[in-house]
Coordinates of C-alpha atoms in Angstrom, one line a residue:
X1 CA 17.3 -30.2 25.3
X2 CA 18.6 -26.4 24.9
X3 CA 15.6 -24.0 25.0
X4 CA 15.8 -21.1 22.6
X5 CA 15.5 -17.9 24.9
X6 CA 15.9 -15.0 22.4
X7 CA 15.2 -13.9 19.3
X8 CA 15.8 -10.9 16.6
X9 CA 13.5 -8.9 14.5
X10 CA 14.8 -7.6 11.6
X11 CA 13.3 -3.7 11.0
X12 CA 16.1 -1.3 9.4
X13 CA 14.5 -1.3 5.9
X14 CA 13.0 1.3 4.2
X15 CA 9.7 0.3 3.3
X16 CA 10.2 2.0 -0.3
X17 CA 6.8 0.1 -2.2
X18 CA 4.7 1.6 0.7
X19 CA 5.9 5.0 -0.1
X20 CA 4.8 7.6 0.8
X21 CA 3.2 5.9 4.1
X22 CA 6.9 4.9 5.1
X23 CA 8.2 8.7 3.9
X24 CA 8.0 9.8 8.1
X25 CA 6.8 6.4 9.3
X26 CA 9.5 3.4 10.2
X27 CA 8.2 0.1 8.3
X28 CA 7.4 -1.7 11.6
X29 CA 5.3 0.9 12.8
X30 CA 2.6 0.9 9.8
X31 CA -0.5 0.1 11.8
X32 CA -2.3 -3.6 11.0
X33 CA -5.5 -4.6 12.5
X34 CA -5.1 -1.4 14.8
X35 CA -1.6 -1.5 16.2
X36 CA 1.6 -1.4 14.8
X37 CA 2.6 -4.3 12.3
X38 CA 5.7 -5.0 14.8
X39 CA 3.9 -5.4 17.8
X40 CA 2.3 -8.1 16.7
X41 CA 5.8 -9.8 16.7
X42 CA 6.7 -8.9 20.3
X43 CA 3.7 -9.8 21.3
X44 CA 3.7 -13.0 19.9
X45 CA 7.2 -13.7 21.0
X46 CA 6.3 -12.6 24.6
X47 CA 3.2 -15.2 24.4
X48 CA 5.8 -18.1 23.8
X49 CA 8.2 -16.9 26.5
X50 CA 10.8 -15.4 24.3
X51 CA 11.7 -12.3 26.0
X52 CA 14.9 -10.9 25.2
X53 CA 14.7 -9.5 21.5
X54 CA 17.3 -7.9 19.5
X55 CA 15.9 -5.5 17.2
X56 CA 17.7 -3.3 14.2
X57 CA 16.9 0.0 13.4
X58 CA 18.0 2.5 10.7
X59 CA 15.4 4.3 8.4
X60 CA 13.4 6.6 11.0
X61 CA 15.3 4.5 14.4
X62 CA 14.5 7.2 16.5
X63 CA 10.7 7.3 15.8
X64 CA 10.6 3.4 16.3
X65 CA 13.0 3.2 19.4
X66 CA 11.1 6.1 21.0
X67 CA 7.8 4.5 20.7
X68 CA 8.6 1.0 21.9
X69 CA 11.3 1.8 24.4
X70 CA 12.9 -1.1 26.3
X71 CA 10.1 -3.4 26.1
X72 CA 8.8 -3.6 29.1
X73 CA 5.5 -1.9 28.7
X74 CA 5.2 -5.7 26.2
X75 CA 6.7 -7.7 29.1
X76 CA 9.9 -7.9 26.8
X77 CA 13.6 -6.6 26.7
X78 CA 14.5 -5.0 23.6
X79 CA 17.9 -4.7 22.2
X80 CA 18.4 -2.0 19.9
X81 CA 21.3 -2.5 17.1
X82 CA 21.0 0.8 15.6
X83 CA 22.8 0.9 12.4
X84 CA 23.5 4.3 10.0
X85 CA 21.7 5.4 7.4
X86 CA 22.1 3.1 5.0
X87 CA 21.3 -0.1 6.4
X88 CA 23.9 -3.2 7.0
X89 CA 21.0 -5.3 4.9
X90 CA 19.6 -8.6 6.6
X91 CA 22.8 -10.9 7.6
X92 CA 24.9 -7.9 8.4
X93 CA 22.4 -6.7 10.5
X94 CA 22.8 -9.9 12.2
X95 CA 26.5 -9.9 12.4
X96 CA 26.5 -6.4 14.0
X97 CA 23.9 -7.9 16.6
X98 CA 26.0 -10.4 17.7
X99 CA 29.1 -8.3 17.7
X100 CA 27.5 -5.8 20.0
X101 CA 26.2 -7.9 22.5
X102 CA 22.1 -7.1 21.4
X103 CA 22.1 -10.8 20.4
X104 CA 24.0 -13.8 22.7
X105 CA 26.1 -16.2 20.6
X106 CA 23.4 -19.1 20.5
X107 CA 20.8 -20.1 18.2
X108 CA 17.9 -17.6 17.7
X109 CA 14.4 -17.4 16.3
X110 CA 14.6 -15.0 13.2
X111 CA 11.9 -13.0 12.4
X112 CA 11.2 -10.4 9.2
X113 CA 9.0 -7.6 10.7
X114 CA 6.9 -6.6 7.4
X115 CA 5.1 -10.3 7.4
X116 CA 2.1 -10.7 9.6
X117 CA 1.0 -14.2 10.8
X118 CA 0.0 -15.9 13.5
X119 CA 2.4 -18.4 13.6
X120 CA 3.0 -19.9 17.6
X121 CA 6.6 -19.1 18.1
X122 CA 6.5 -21.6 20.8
X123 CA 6.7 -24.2 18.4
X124 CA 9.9 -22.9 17.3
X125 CA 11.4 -22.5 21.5
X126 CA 12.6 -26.4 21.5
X127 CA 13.7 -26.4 18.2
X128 CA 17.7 -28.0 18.5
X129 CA 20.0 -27.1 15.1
X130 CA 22.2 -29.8 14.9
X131 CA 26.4 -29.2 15.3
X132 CA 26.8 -27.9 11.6
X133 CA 22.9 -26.9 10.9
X134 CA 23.1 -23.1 10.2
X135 CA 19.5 -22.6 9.9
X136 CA 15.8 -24.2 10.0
X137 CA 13.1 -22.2 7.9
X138 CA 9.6 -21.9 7.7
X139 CA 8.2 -22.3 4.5
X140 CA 4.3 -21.3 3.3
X141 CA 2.8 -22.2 0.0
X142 CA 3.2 -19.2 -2.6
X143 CA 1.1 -16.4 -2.3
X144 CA 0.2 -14.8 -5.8
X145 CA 2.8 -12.2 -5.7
X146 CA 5.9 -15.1 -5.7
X147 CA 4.1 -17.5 -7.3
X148 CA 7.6 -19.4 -8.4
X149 CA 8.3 -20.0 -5.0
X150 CA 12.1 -19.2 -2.8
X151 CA 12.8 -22.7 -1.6
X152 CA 12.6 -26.5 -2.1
X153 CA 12.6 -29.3 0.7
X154 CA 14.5 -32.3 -0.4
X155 CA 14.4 -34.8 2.5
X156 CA 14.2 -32.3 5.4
X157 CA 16.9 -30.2 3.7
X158 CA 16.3 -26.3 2.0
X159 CA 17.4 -26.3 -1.9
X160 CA 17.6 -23.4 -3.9
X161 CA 16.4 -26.0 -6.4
X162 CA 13.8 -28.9 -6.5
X163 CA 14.5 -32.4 -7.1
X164 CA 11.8 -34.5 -8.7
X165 CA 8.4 -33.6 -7.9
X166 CA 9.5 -31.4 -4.9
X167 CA 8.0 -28.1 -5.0
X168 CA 9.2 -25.0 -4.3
X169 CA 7.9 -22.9 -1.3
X170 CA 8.2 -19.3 0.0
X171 CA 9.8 -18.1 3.0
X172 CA 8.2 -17.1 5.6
X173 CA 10.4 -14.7 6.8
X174 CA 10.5 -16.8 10.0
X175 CA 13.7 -19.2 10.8
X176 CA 15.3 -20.5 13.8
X177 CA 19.3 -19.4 13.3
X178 CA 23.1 -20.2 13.9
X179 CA 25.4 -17.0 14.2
X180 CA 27.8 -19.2 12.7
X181 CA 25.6 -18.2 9.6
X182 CA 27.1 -14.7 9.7
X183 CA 31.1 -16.2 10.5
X184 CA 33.6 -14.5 8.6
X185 CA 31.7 -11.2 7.6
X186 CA 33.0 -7.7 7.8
X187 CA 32.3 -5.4 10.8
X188 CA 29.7 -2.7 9.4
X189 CA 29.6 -4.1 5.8
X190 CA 26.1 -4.9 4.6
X191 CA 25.4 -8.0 3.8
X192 CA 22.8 -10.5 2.5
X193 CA 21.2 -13.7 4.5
X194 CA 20.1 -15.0 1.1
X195 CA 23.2 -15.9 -0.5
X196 CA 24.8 -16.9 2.9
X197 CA 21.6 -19.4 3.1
X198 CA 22.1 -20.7 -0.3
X199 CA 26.0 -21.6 0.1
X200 CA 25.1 -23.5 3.8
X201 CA 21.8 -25.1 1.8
X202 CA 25.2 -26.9 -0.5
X203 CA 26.6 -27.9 2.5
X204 CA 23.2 -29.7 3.8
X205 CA 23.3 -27.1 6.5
X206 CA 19.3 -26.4 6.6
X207 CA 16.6 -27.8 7.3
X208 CA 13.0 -26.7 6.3
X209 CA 9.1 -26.9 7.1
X210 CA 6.1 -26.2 5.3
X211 CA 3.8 -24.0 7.8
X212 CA -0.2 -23.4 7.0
X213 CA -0.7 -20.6 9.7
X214 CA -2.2 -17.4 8.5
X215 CA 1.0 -15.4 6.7
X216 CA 0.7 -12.3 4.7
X217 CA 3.8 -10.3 3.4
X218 CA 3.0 -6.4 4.1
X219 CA 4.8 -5.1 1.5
X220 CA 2.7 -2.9 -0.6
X221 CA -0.9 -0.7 0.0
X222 CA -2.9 -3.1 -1.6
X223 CA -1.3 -6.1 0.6
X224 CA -2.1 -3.8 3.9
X225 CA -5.2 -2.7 2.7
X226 CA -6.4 -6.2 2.2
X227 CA -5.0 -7.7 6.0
X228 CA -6.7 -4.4 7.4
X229 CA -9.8 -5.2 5.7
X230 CA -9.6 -9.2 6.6
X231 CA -9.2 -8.3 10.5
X232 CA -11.7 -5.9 10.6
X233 CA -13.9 -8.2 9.5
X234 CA -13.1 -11.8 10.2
X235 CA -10.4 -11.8 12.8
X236 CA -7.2 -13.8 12.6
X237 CA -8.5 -17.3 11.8
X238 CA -8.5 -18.4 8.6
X239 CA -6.4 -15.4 6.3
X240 CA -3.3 -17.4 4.8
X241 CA -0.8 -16.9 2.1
X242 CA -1.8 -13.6 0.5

């Protein structure tokens, strides 16, 4: 059984709805429960033996590369994909990852750095895609803020739609990928994963899960105000699907 041995963080966006906080402070680095919001990630991936991690930058990459370095004060190796100023969005990200060497060409655990959870990556390490499977994605149950939901699960298999009394789930922002996903793109042309996801989902190309670990999308003040609160004063037990 192949082990999954690396993974990639994606970090080059802007953080625009937590303006003005992200104005001279990179996304990643906006501090949850005390330390950055990204650390929790390497952390986490360093727990479940993952330590080779490709990570893009582009908004403020200097600020974020200079305060993590290479890793190893988190046990890790990081791989910096630095991309311009506008970023190459999520699946060209990915594509100029793996064209640069920052990512090896074999299946990877994808991970969106503005969600916080304390999902076991581990469970994720053994995790085999099939010959044509482009992707296997964690799900949660819709927080108020999407309450319609990204993807259904029809059989084991992501749908954009949902078939009979299937539901639709959010995305975690936490997958286990093919770079065959990202064939066929354009060297420093951004790109989208979601569309990309949707054309292998009509192919039967991924497969899906419903997780119930804690989950929170940081994306605005009052979504980081309420995970700061929530660890200040319970911990990380319980808090899911904000």
């Amino acid at each position: 059984m192949a082990v999954i041995t690396q993974a990639m963080i994606l970090a080059a966006g802007k953080g625009t709805r937590l303006r003005p906080l992200t104005l001279d402070t990179p996304k990643p680095l906006v501090e949850v429960g005390g330390k950055p919001l990204i650390i929790w990630h390497i952390k986490a991936l360093q727990a479940a033996g993952i330590t080779d991690i490709a990570i893009n930058a582009s908004w403020l990459a200097d600020k974020l590369m200079d305060t993590l370095g290479d890793g190893s004060q988190y046990g890790v190796r990081l791989h910096w994909s630095v991309e311009d100023d506008e970023p190459l969005e999520t699946a060209g990200g990915i594509f100029q990852a793996l064209q640069t060497g920052k990512l090896q060409d074999a299946p990877f655990i994808l991970v969106n750095s503005d969600v916080w959870t304390t999902f076991d990556f581990a469970r994720l390490q053994d995790y085999e895609l099939g010959a044509d499977q482009r992707a296997h994605l964690l799900l949660i149950d819709n927080p108020e803020h999407n309450s319609g939901g990204d993807f259904a699960i029809n059989n084991g298999l992501a749908s954009e739609h949902a078939v009979g009394d299937a539901d639709k789930h959010t995305f975690a922002g936490i997958s286990v990928m093919s770079p065959r996903l990202v064939d066929g793109l354009a060297t420093g042309q951004p790109a989208a994963l979601a569309p990309l996801l949707k054309q292998a989902m009509m192919k039967f190309q991924v497969t899906a899960e419903v997780i119930t670990d804690n989950w929170i999308d940081v994306g605005t003040e009052e979504r980081l105000t309420q995970i700061n609160e929530f660890i200040a004063s319970k911990g990380t037990g319980t808090h899911r699907g904000t």
